[in-house]
Structure formats: C-alpha cells, structure tokens
Coordinates of C-alpha atoms in Angstrom, one line a residue:
Chain A
M14 CA 14.7 -27.4 12.4
I15 CA 11.0 -26.7 12.1
T16 CA 8.5 -27.4 14.9
F17 CA 4.8 -26.9 15.1
E18 CA 3.8 -27.2 18.8
N19 CA 0.1 -27.7 19.8
I20 CA -1.2 -25.3 17.1
D21 CA -4.8 -24.0 17.0
L22 CA -5.5 -22.1 13.9
I23 CA -8.9 -20.6 12.8
F24 CA -8.8 -19.0 9.4
D25 CA -11.8 -17.3 7.8
D26 CA -14.0 -18.7 10.6
K27 CA -12.9 -22.2 9.7
K28 CA -11.0 -24.3 12.2
I29 CA -8.0 -25.6 10.3
F30 CA -5.8 -27.0 13.0
S31 CA -6.5 -28.0 16.6
D32 CA -3.7 -29.1 18.8
F33 CA -1.6 -29.8 15.8
S34 CA 2.1 -30.8 16.3
L35 CA 4.8 -31.7 13.8
E36 CA 8.5 -31.8 13.7
I37 CA 10.8 -31.6 10.7
A38 CA 14.5 -32.2 11.3
Q39 CA 17.4 -30.5 9.6
G40 CA 18.2 -32.0 6.2
E41 CA 14.9 -33.8 5.9
K42 CA 12.9 -33.8 2.7
V43 CA 9.2 -33.6 3.4
V44 CA 6.1 -33.5 1.2
F45 CA 2.7 -32.3 2.5
L46 CA -0.1 -34.2 0.9
G47 CA -3.8 -33.6 1.1
K48 CA -6.8 -31.8 -0.6
S49 CA -6.9 -28.1 -0.7
G50 CA -8.3 -26.4 2.4
L51 CA -6.5 -28.8 4.8
G52 CA -4.0 -26.2 5.7
K53 CA -0.9 -27.1 3.7
S54 CA -0.1 -23.6 2.7
S55 CA -1.2 -22.3 6.2
L56 CA 1.7 -24.2 7.7
F57 CA 4.1 -22.3 5.4
A58 CA 2.3 -19.1 6.3
L59 CA 2.6 -19.9 10.1
L60 CA 6.3 -20.5 9.8
L61 CA 6.9 -17.2 7.9
G62 CA 4.7 -15.3 10.3
F63 CA 2.1 -14.4 7.8
V64 CA -0.7 -15.8 10.0
R65 CA -0.6 -16.3 13.8
P66 CA -2.0 -19.3 15.6
Q67 CA -4.7 -18.8 18.1
R68 CA -2.8 -21.1 20.4
G69 CA 0.6 -22.9 20.2
R70 CA 4.1 -22.1 19.1
V71 CA 6.1 -22.3 15.9
L72 CA 9.8 -22.9 16.3
F73 CA 12.6 -22.4 13.8
D74 CA 16.1 -23.5 14.4
G75 CA 15.4 -24.0 18.1
G76 CA 13.8 -20.6 18.8
P77 CA 10.2 -19.4 18.6
V78 CA 9.0 -17.4 15.7
D79 CA 7.8 -14.1 17.2
E80 CA 7.5 -10.5 16.2
H81 CA 11.2 -10.0 16.8
T82 CA 12.7 -13.2 15.3
V83 CA 10.4 -13.5 12.3
W84 CA 12.3 -11.0 10.2
N85 CA 15.5 -13.0 10.6
V86 CA 13.6 -16.3 10.0
R87 CA 12.3 -14.9 6.7
Q88 CA 15.9 -14.3 5.7
K89 CA 16.8 -17.9 6.3
I90 CA 14.0 -19.5 4.4
S91 CA 13.6 -19.7 0.7
F92 CA 9.9 -19.7 -0.1
V93 CA 8.5 -20.4 -3.6
D94 CA 4.8 -19.8 -4.1
Q95 CA 3.3 -20.8 -7.4
D96 CA 0.4 -18.4 -7.0
V97 CA 2.4 -15.3 -6.8
S98 CA 2.2 -13.1 -9.8
I99 CA 5.3 -11.1 -9.3
G100 CA 4.1 -8.2 -11.5
D101 CA 4.5 -6.8 -14.9
H102 CA 8.2 -6.6 -15.0
K103 CA 10.8 -8.1 -17.3
V104 CA 12.4 -11.3 -15.9
S105 CA 15.7 -9.5 -15.6
E106 CA 14.1 -6.7 -13.6
W107 CA 12.7 -9.2 -11.2
F108 CA 16.2 -10.7 -10.6
A109 CA 17.4 -7.1 -10.0
F110 CA 14.6 -6.4 -7.5
V111 CA 15.4 -9.5 -5.5
A112 CA 19.1 -8.6 -5.5
E113 CA 18.5 -5.0 -4.4
I114 CA 16.8 -6.1 -1.1
K115 CA 19.3 -5.2 1.6
A116 CA 19.4 -8.7 3.1
N117 CA 20.4 -10.2 -0.2
Q118 CA 23.0 -7.6 -1.3
S119 CA 26.0 -9.8 -0.5
L120 CA 24.7 -12.6 -2.8
D121 CA 25.9 -13.4 -6.2
F122 CA 23.2 -12.3 -8.6
S123 CA 25.6 -11.9 -11.5
L124 CA 24.4 -12.5 -15.1
D125 CA 26.7 -15.4 -15.3
K126 CA 25.2 -17.1 -12.4
I127 CA 21.7 -16.5 -13.6
K128 CA 22.6 -17.8 -17.1
E129 CA 24.2 -20.9 -15.6
L130 CA 21.0 -21.8 -13.7
M131 CA 18.8 -20.9 -16.7
D132 CA 20.8 -23.3 -18.8
F133 CA 20.5 -26.0 -16.2
F134 CA 16.7 -25.7 -16.0
E135 CA 16.5 -25.5 -19.7
L136 CA 15.3 -21.9 -20.0
S137 CA 16.2 -20.0 -23.1
R138 CA 18.4 -17.0 -22.3
D139 CA 16.3 -14.5 -24.2
L140 CA 13.6 -15.1 -21.6
L141 CA 15.4 -12.4 -19.5
N142 CA 14.0 -9.7 -21.7
K143 CA 10.5 -11.0 -21.7
D144 CA 7.7 -9.8 -19.4
I145 CA 6.9 -12.1 -16.6
S146 CA 3.2 -12.0 -17.6
D147 CA 4.1 -13.4 -21.0
L148 CA 5.8 -16.5 -19.6
S149 CA 4.1 -19.8 -19.6
G150 CA 3.3 -21.5 -16.2
G151 CA 6.3 -23.8 -16.5
E152 CA 8.7 -21.0 -17.4
R153 CA 7.5 -18.9 -14.4
Q154 CA 7.9 -21.9 -12.0
R155 CA 11.5 -22.3 -13.2
V156 CA 12.2 -18.6 -12.8
A157 CA 10.9 -18.9 -9.2
I158 CA 13.1 -22.0 -8.6
I159 CA 16.1 -20.1 -9.9
V160 CA 15.4 -17.2 -7.5
S161 CA 15.0 -19.6 -4.6
V162 CA 18.4 -21.2 -5.3
M163 CA 20.2 -17.9 -5.8
L164 CA 19.1 -16.8 -2.3
K165 CA 21.7 -19.3 -1.0
R166 CA 19.5 -20.3 2.0
D167 CA 19.2 -23.9 3.1
V168 CA 15.6 -24.2 4.2
F169 CA 13.1 -24.4 1.4
L170 CA 9.3 -24.1 1.4
L171 CA 8.0 -25.0 -2.1
D172 CA 4.3 -24.6 -2.9
E173 CA 3.4 -26.6 -6.0
I174 CA 6.6 -25.6 -7.9
T175 CA 6.7 -28.6 -10.4
S176 CA 3.0 -28.8 -11.4
A177 CA 3.4 -27.1 -14.7
L178 CA 6.7 -28.7 -15.8
D179 CA 7.0 -31.6 -18.2
K180 CA 8.0 -35.1 -17.0
N181 CA 11.7 -34.7 -17.3
L182 CA 11.9 -31.2 -15.8
K183 CA 9.7 -32.3 -12.9
K184 CA 12.3 -34.9 -12.0
K185 CA 15.2 -32.7 -12.6
A186 CA 13.8 -30.0 -10.3
A187 CA 12.7 -32.4 -7.6
D188 CA 16.0 -34.2 -7.6
F189 CA 17.8 -30.9 -7.5
Y190 CA 16.3 -30.1 -4.2
I191 CA 16.3 -33.7 -2.8
G192 CA 19.9 -34.4 -3.7
R193 CA 21.3 -31.7 -1.4
K194 CA 22.0 -33.4 2.0
D195 CA 22.3 -30.1 3.9
W196 CA 19.0 -28.7 2.6
T197 CA 15.8 -28.9 4.6
V198 CA 13.0 -29.1 2.0
V199 CA 9.3 -29.0 2.6
S200 CA 7.2 -29.3 -0.6
I201 CA 3.5 -29.2 -1.3
S202 CA 3.0 -31.3 -4.3
H203 CA 0.9 -34.0 -5.9
D204 CA 3.7 -35.0 -8.3
A205 CA 5.1 -38.6 -8.1
V206 CA 8.6 -37.3 -8.5
W207 CA 8.3 -36.1 -4.9
L208 CA 5.9 -38.6 -3.4
D209 CA 7.7 -41.7 -4.7
N210 CA 11.2 -40.7 -4.0
P211 CA 12.7 -42.9 -1.3
H212 CA 14.4 -40.0 0.4
V213 CA 11.2 -38.1 0.9
K214 CA 8.9 -38.4 3.9
V215 CA 5.3 -37.9 3.2
F216 CA 3.0 -36.2 5.7
D217 CA -0.7 -36.7 5.2
L218 CA -2.6 -33.6 6.2
E219 CA -5.9 -35.5 6.2
K220 CA -4.8 -38.0 8.8
K221 CA -2.4 -35.5 10.3
A222 CA 0.2 -38.3 10.4
W223 CA 3.3 -39.5 8.5
K224 CA 2.6 -41.9 5.8
Q225 CA 4.3 -45.2 6.4
Chain B
M20 CA -9.6 50.0 -6.4
E21 CA -12.3 48.2 -4.3
T22 CA -14.3 45.2 -5.2
I23 CA -17.8 46.3 -6.4
D24 CA -20.3 44.9 -3.9
I25 CA -23.3 43.0 -5.1
P26 CA -26.5 44.3 -3.5
I27 CA -28.9 41.8 -2.1
Y28 CA -31.5 42.4 -4.8
S29 CA -28.9 41.8 -7.5
L30 CA -28.1 38.5 -5.8
L31 CA -31.7 37.6 -6.4
L32 CA -31.0 38.1 -10.2
V33 CA -28.3 35.5 -9.8
F34 CA -30.8 32.9 -8.6
L35 CA -33.0 34.0 -11.5
M36 CA -30.5 32.4 -13.8
L37 CA -31.4 29.1 -12.4
V38 CA -34.8 29.4 -14.1
V39 CA -33.0 28.5 -17.4
P40 CA -31.8 25.0 -16.3
V41 CA -35.1 24.4 -14.5
M42 CA -37.1 25.1 -17.7
L43 CA -34.7 23.1 -19.8
S44 CA -35.0 20.2 -17.3
R45 CA -38.8 20.4 -17.6
I46 CA -38.8 20.4 -21.4
Y47 CA -36.2 17.7 -21.9
R48 CA -37.2 15.8 -18.7
L49 CA -33.7 15.7 -17.4
G50 CA -34.8 15.3 -13.7
L51 CA -32.3 18.0 -12.8
S52 CA -34.5 20.5 -11.0
K53 CA -34.6 18.9 -7.6
P54 CA -30.9 18.1 -7.1
L55 CA -29.9 21.4 -8.6
L56 CA -32.2 23.5 -6.4
S57 CA -31.5 21.6 -3.3
S58 CA -27.7 21.8 -3.6
A59 CA -27.9 25.5 -4.5
A60 CA -29.9 26.1 -1.4
R61 CA -27.5 24.1 0.7
M62 CA -24.6 26.1 -0.7
T63 CA -26.3 29.4 -0.1
I64 CA -27.0 28.5 3.5
Q65 CA -23.5 27.2 4.2
L66 CA -21.9 30.2 2.6
V67 CA -24.1 32.7 4.5
L68 CA -23.2 31.0 7.8
I69 CA -19.5 30.9 6.9
G70 CA -19.7 34.5 5.7
V71 CA -21.1 35.7 9.1
F72 CA -18.6 33.4 10.9
L73 CA -15.5 34.6 8.9
K74 CA -16.6 38.3 9.6
Y75 CA -16.4 37.7 13.3
L76 CA -13.2 35.7 13.0
F77 CA -11.6 38.5 11.1
L78 CA -13.0 41.0 13.6
W79 CA -11.7 39.2 16.7
N80 CA -8.6 37.9 15.0
N81 CA -7.6 36.0 18.0
A82 CA -4.8 33.4 17.7
I83 CA -6.5 30.8 19.8
I84 CA -9.9 31.0 18.0
N85 CA -8.2 31.1 14.6
F86 CA -6.3 27.9 15.6
L87 CA -9.4 26.3 16.9
W88 CA -11.2 26.9 13.6
L89 CA -8.3 25.6 11.6
T90 CA -8.4 22.5 13.8
V91 CA -12.1 22.1 12.9
M92 CA -11.3 22.4 9.2
I93 CA -8.6 19.9 9.4
L94 CA -10.9 17.5 11.3
V95 CA -13.6 17.7 8.7
A96 CA -10.9 17.1 6.0
V97 CA -9.7 14.1 8.0
F98 CA -13.2 12.6 8.3
S99 CA -13.9 12.9 4.6
A100 CA -10.6 11.3 3.8
I101 CA -11.0 8.3 6.0
R102 CA -14.7 7.7 5.4
G103 CA -14.1 5.8 2.2
L104 CA -11.3 3.6 3.6
T105 CA -11.7 0.0 4.7
M106 CA -9.8 0.5 8.0
K107 CA -11.6 1.2 11.2
P108 CA -11.9 5.0 11.5
G109 CA -11.2 4.9 15.2
K110 CA -7.9 3.3 14.6
I111 CA -6.5 5.7 12.0
L112 CA -8.2 8.9 13.1
V113 CA -5.4 10.2 15.2
P114 CA -2.5 9.4 12.9
V115 CA -4.3 10.9 9.9
F116 CA -5.2 14.0 11.9
I117 CA -1.5 14.5 13.0
S118 CA -0.3 14.1 9.4
F119 CA -2.8 16.5 7.9
A120 CA -2.2 19.0 10.7
L121 CA 1.6 18.9 10.4
A122 CA 1.5 19.1 6.6
T123 CA -0.9 22.1 6.6
L124 CA 0.5 24.0 9.5
T125 CA 4.1 23.8 8.5
V126 CA 3.3 25.0 5.0
I127 CA 1.0 27.9 6.1
L128 CA 3.3 29.1 8.8
Y129 CA 6.3 29.0 6.4
I130 CA 4.3 31.1 3.9
N131 CA 3.1 33.6 6.5
M132 CA 6.5 34.0 8.0
F133 CA 8.9 34.0 5.2
I134 CA 6.9 34.7 2.0
I135 CA 4.1 37.1 2.9
R136 CA 6.2 38.1 6.0
L137 CA 3.2 38.9 8.2
D138 CA 3.8 40.8 11.4
Y139 CA 1.1 38.6 12.9
V140 CA 1.5 35.1 11.5
F141 CA -1.8 33.9 13.0
D142 CA -3.8 36.4 11.2
A143 CA -7.2 34.9 10.4
R144 CA -7.2 36.4 6.9
Y145 CA -4.2 34.3 5.9
L146 CA -4.2 31.4 8.3
I147 CA -7.7 30.4 7.7
V148 CA -8.2 31.3 4.1
L149 CA -4.9 29.8 3.0
G150 CA -5.5 26.8 5.3
G151 CA -8.8 26.2 3.6
M152 CA -7.3 26.4 0.1
L153 CA -4.5 24.0 1.1
L154 CA -6.8 21.5 2.7
G155 CA -9.4 21.7 0.0
N156 CA -7.0 21.3 -2.8
S157 CA -4.9 18.5 -1.2
L158 CA -7.9 16.5 0.0
R159 CA -8.6 14.7 -3.2
G160 CA -4.9 13.8 -3.5
N161 CA -4.7 12.6 0.0
I162 CA -7.8 10.4 -0.4
V163 CA -6.4 8.9 -3.6
G164 CA -3.0 8.4 -2.1
I165 CA -4.0 6.7 1.1
D166 CA -6.7 4.6 -0.6
T167 CA -4.3 3.4 -3.3
F168 CA -1.7 2.4 -0.8
Y169 CA -4.0 0.2 1.3
K170 CA -6.1 -1.1 -1.5
S171 CA -3.2 -2.2 -3.7
L172 CA -1.5 -3.8 -0.7
R173 CA -4.6 -5.8 0.1
K174 CA -5.0 -6.8 -3.5
D175 CA -1.3 -7.8 -3.7
A176 CA -1.3 -9.5 -0.3
K177 CA 0.3 -12.6 -1.7
K178 CA 3.0 -10.8 -3.6
Y179 CA 3.7 -8.5 -0.6
Q180 CA 4.2 -11.5 1.6
F181 CA 6.4 -13.1 -1.0
V182 CA 8.6 -10.0 -1.0
L183 CA 8.8 -10.2 2.8
S184 CA 9.9 -13.9 2.5
L185 CA 12.7 -12.7 0.2
G186 CA 14.1 -11.0 3.3
A187 CA 12.7 -7.5 2.7
S188 CA 12.2 -5.1 5.6
H189 CA 8.7 -3.6 6.0
Q190 CA 10.0 -0.4 4.5
E191 CA 11.5 -2.2 1.5
A192 CA 8.4 -4.3 0.9
T193 CA 6.0 -1.3 1.0
R194 CA 8.2 1.1 -0.9
P195 CA 6.7 0.3 -4.4
Y196 CA 3.2 0.8 -3.1
M197 CA 4.2 4.1 -1.5
K198 CA 5.7 5.3 -4.7
E199 CA 2.6 4.4 -6.8
S200 CA 0.3 6.1 -4.2
I201 CA 2.2 9.3 -4.3
R202 CA 2.4 9.3 -8.0
L203 CA -1.4 8.9 -8.3
A204 CA -2.2 11.4 -5.6
L205 CA -0.2 14.1 -7.4
K206 CA -1.2 13.3 -10.9
P207 CA -4.1 15.7 -11.2
T208 CA -2.3 18.5 -9.4
I209 CA 0.8 18.2 -11.6
A210 CA -1.4 18.0 -14.7
S211 CA -3.3 21.2 -13.7
M212 CA -0.1 23.0 -12.8
A213 CA 1.1 22.5 -16.4
T214 CA -2.0 23.9 -18.0
I215 CA -2.9 26.6 -15.5
G216 CA -3.5 30.1 -16.8
I217 CA -4.2 28.9 -20.3
V218 CA -7.1 26.7 -19.9
A219 CA -8.6 28.3 -16.8
L220 CA -7.9 31.1 -14.5
P221 CA -7.7 29.5 -11.1
G222 CA -9.8 30.6 -8.2
M223 CA -7.1 32.1 -6.1
M224 CA -6.0 34.4 -8.9
T225 CA -9.6 35.4 -9.8
G226 CA -10.2 36.2 -6.1
V227 CA -7.0 38.3 -5.8
I228 CA -7.8 40.2 -9.1
L229 CA -11.4 40.9 -8.1
G230 CA -10.1 42.0 -4.7
G231 CA -8.5 44.9 -6.5
A232 CA -4.9 43.7 -6.8
S233 CA -3.0 43.8 -10.1
P234 CA -2.4 40.7 -12.2
E235 CA 1.3 40.8 -11.1
V236 CA 0.3 40.3 -7.5
A237 CA -2.3 37.7 -8.5
I238 CA 0.1 35.5 -10.3
K239 CA 2.6 35.6 -7.4
Y240 CA -0.1 34.4 -5.1
Q241 CA -1.1 31.7 -7.5
I242 CA 2.4 30.4 -7.9
M243 CA 2.8 30.4 -4.2
I244 CA -0.5 28.5 -3.6
M245 CA 0.2 25.9 -6.3
I246 CA 3.6 25.0 -5.0
S247 CA 2.2 25.0 -1.5
I248 CA -0.6 22.6 -2.5
V249 CA 1.9 20.1 -4.1
V250 CA 4.3 20.3 -1.2
S251 CA 1.6 19.9 1.4
T252 CA 0.0 17.0 -0.5
I253 CA 3.2 15.1 -0.7
I254 CA 4.0 15.7 3.0
S255 CA 0.5 14.6 4.1
V256 CA 0.3 11.6 1.9
L257 CA 3.7 10.3 3.0
L258 CA 3.2 11.1 6.7
T259 CA -0.3 9.5 6.6
I260 CA 1.1 6.3 5.1
V261 CA 4.0 6.2 7.6
M262 CA 1.8 7.1 10.7
T263 CA -1.1 4.8 9.8
S264 CA 1.3 2.0 9.0
R265 CA 2.2 1.9 12.7
V266 CA -1.3 1.0 13.6
C267 CA -2.4 -0.9 10.4
F268 CA 0.4 -3.4 10.2
S269 CA 1.2 -6.0 12.9
K270 CA 4.6 -6.3 14.3
Y271 CA 5.0 -9.2 11.8
G272 CA 4.6 -6.7 9.0
I273 CA 1.2 -8.0 8.0
L274 CA -1.7 -5.7 7.2
S275 CA -4.4 -6.2 9.9
D276 CA -8.1 -6.0 9.1

C-alpha cells in the first residue's frame, strides 16, 4: 500500500534519511516510534508530497507519488496533524469548510452524522458553536479525529492524535482505528494504547527496523 | 482661465518657508534639518528633470516614446513592489511586470478610448499622466496584497498543507489567502474613497481646478480616477498572485523558497 524505496532526504541541511526503505501493506496498523528529529513526520510529508526526497521513490497503492498523482493520493489519505491550528473559526464552520472542498462534496457531512460521532467521542454538542481556539487540546484532537473519519478514506496518517486525551478516550480512539480490518493506519505516538496493542506493528525510527 | 505661473524668484520664496522648520529644529533639537533639506533637494532635482522630460514628451507626442516611458514607469513600480518580498526577484520580475502592465494599460486605454474619447489614445498628456496616477496610487495596495499573500502562506504552511491533504486543489487551498490579500490591499483605497472631498481635496481634483477647469469637470475626473485606481489595483493584485503562483509553487502545490 505504502512503499518508501531507497529514500535520501536532507531537510534544513540535516540528513534525515539515507537509503531508507520501508513497506506497509494494506490493512496494516503501524506505529512510528522514536525521538523527535528522526523523521517520523517527514515520512508523512513525503507520502503527501509536501517534501521531495533527494533520491528514491515513494509509492502509494502501487504507483509512484509524483506531481501528477499526488493530488489524487491526497484525496485517498486521511491525515491528522496535531500541530495544525486550523484557524479562528467556529467548529461548525470548520466542518463546513472541509465539506465544501470539491473532492469531498459527495460525502455525508450532515449534522446528524457529525453529532453521532461527537457523541461517540464524548464531545458535548454545544462545542459546535465554540471557537476552535477556545477548545482544549483533547477536544481539538477529537474534532480532528471526527473530520478524518468523515472523509471516508481508508488510509490514515495520524500524528500524535491521542496525546492529550484521557486514558479511556485514548483507548477508545486507538481501538476505533485499529479495529477496522480494511483500514491502513500509520500512527506517530508514544501512547501505550498503540504500542502495546497486539495488532499493531511498531517501527523504530532510531534503528530503522521493525520492533520484534 | 489660465493657471497663474510662478516666477522663478517667487519659487525661491517657497524655499524660504523651509527656514521655519530649520529654525524650530535648531531650537528644539529635533534633528530635522538634514533629512528635510536633503529630501527637499532631491525632490526639486527630480521634478526639474521630469519637468524638462515631460515638456519634450508632450512636444514630440510620439506613441512609441510614450509607451517606452510608460514601460519605464511600470518597471520602476515593479521593482519597488518586489524589493521587500522574500522571493528571488529574478524569478518573479516577469510575471509581476506582465500583471502590472496589463492592469495599468487596459484601464488607461479604456479611459482614453471610451470615457475621455481621445482622438489620439496614446496622447502623452493622458497616457503618461494618468498612467503615473494609477501606478502611484495602486502601488501601495499592490505591495500589501502580494506581501500578505506570500507571508501568510508561509506562516500558515502547516495549515495550508493540511488543507491540501483534505483533497483541496491548489486554487481551493490558496483562495482564503487571496481573499484576505485583496481585502487588505484595497482597505486604504476604499476608506479614502468614502471620505474624499470632505477631509481632503485630492491631488487630481486640485490639479484640474488649478489648471483652469470648473469644479464640475474636476469632480468628474476625480470620480474617474478613483474608480480606475480601485479597478486596476484589484486586477493587478489578482493577476500578480495568479502569475507569480506559477513560478513560486512547485507542481506539488508547495511554496518553494
């Protein structure tokens, strides 16, 4: 499903990858583990075409990610980045913005659907009228999770999406993604709910190897 | 009614007025004299030169020369617009020039042809003077617009990438930034449009009245020039963003350095 092939990547004058290769099969649940600066997020950026490797190829669903295919690849991947401050809108306006993008117009972004997911992730419904900047870290992560699910894609790149959640919610969110057999999920996380789950393969960025 | 000429010796009396701020600067130690005098001197020299130059331009009134001079004016405007930007000037010079030239030329030629209905649409008196007014007055808006667009995109790089990952096209992802840039670029012009005539008599109107025309004529020119400034600013900011985007973004839709 996702293949990194002999990647060299220099970013900000720092060599992050040299001759790096990795393959993730369809339906696999993978966690990237390692200190910051090892290039965990860079792998997401490579796959989404935000940065280009100096050497090597990135493949998605059998084809290379290049200037023509990347726009389509982005429409097939659901990417959740904890760092993104999505602006000073209301939560409901953010849902509307996502729904208005042409590629997403056939999706179900109805209020019922949103409320159903908000209930599931234990978010109060009146959050919809709050400004995103007023939400707590945990609330913001859950809003991002809900958006990722509503996009109805089956490949997920999740960058620290459970760090600010309480214990029960961490488990609920992680299990939600891990439990779906058809979903390919790559998560960057230090949370035990991901690392200790028997269905999850852990890739250690420090050793550049799968953890046994 | 002709404009009363100011004899050269009277002009010296104008410079005599500068004695007042120079004295005040001495007394209150404002440190004003040097910058004031040097920029007054610069202005005088530049205006004398342009005065002589315009005299000959009007005398020859040759379409090619008029166009060449307008091109020089546009080039100077382009250089001052791109000087403060972070992008390499060599990369964006051509697209910015094309945008400015298209925006200025279409508006001036439209005015000359259909509003003032000149027999000779390349007449220096209108082409160059109106061109100068348009360029001068839309320059600040242009700088603000282009600068805002690229600065906010750089600042919001992560958010912009996130929107791309949601499946947005390049156009969809940059649209909010374009909207905000144009809003900021036009803000001062729109504000001054709303207060014009009450707070200040604008330069164009003053010039036309001193030139001997009636206030009725003057306000018609003023209305024409204000609308033209807004229109050409919108066109040039939009075109500049669209044209520079072609060289400033990679095929992956990412802003390059």
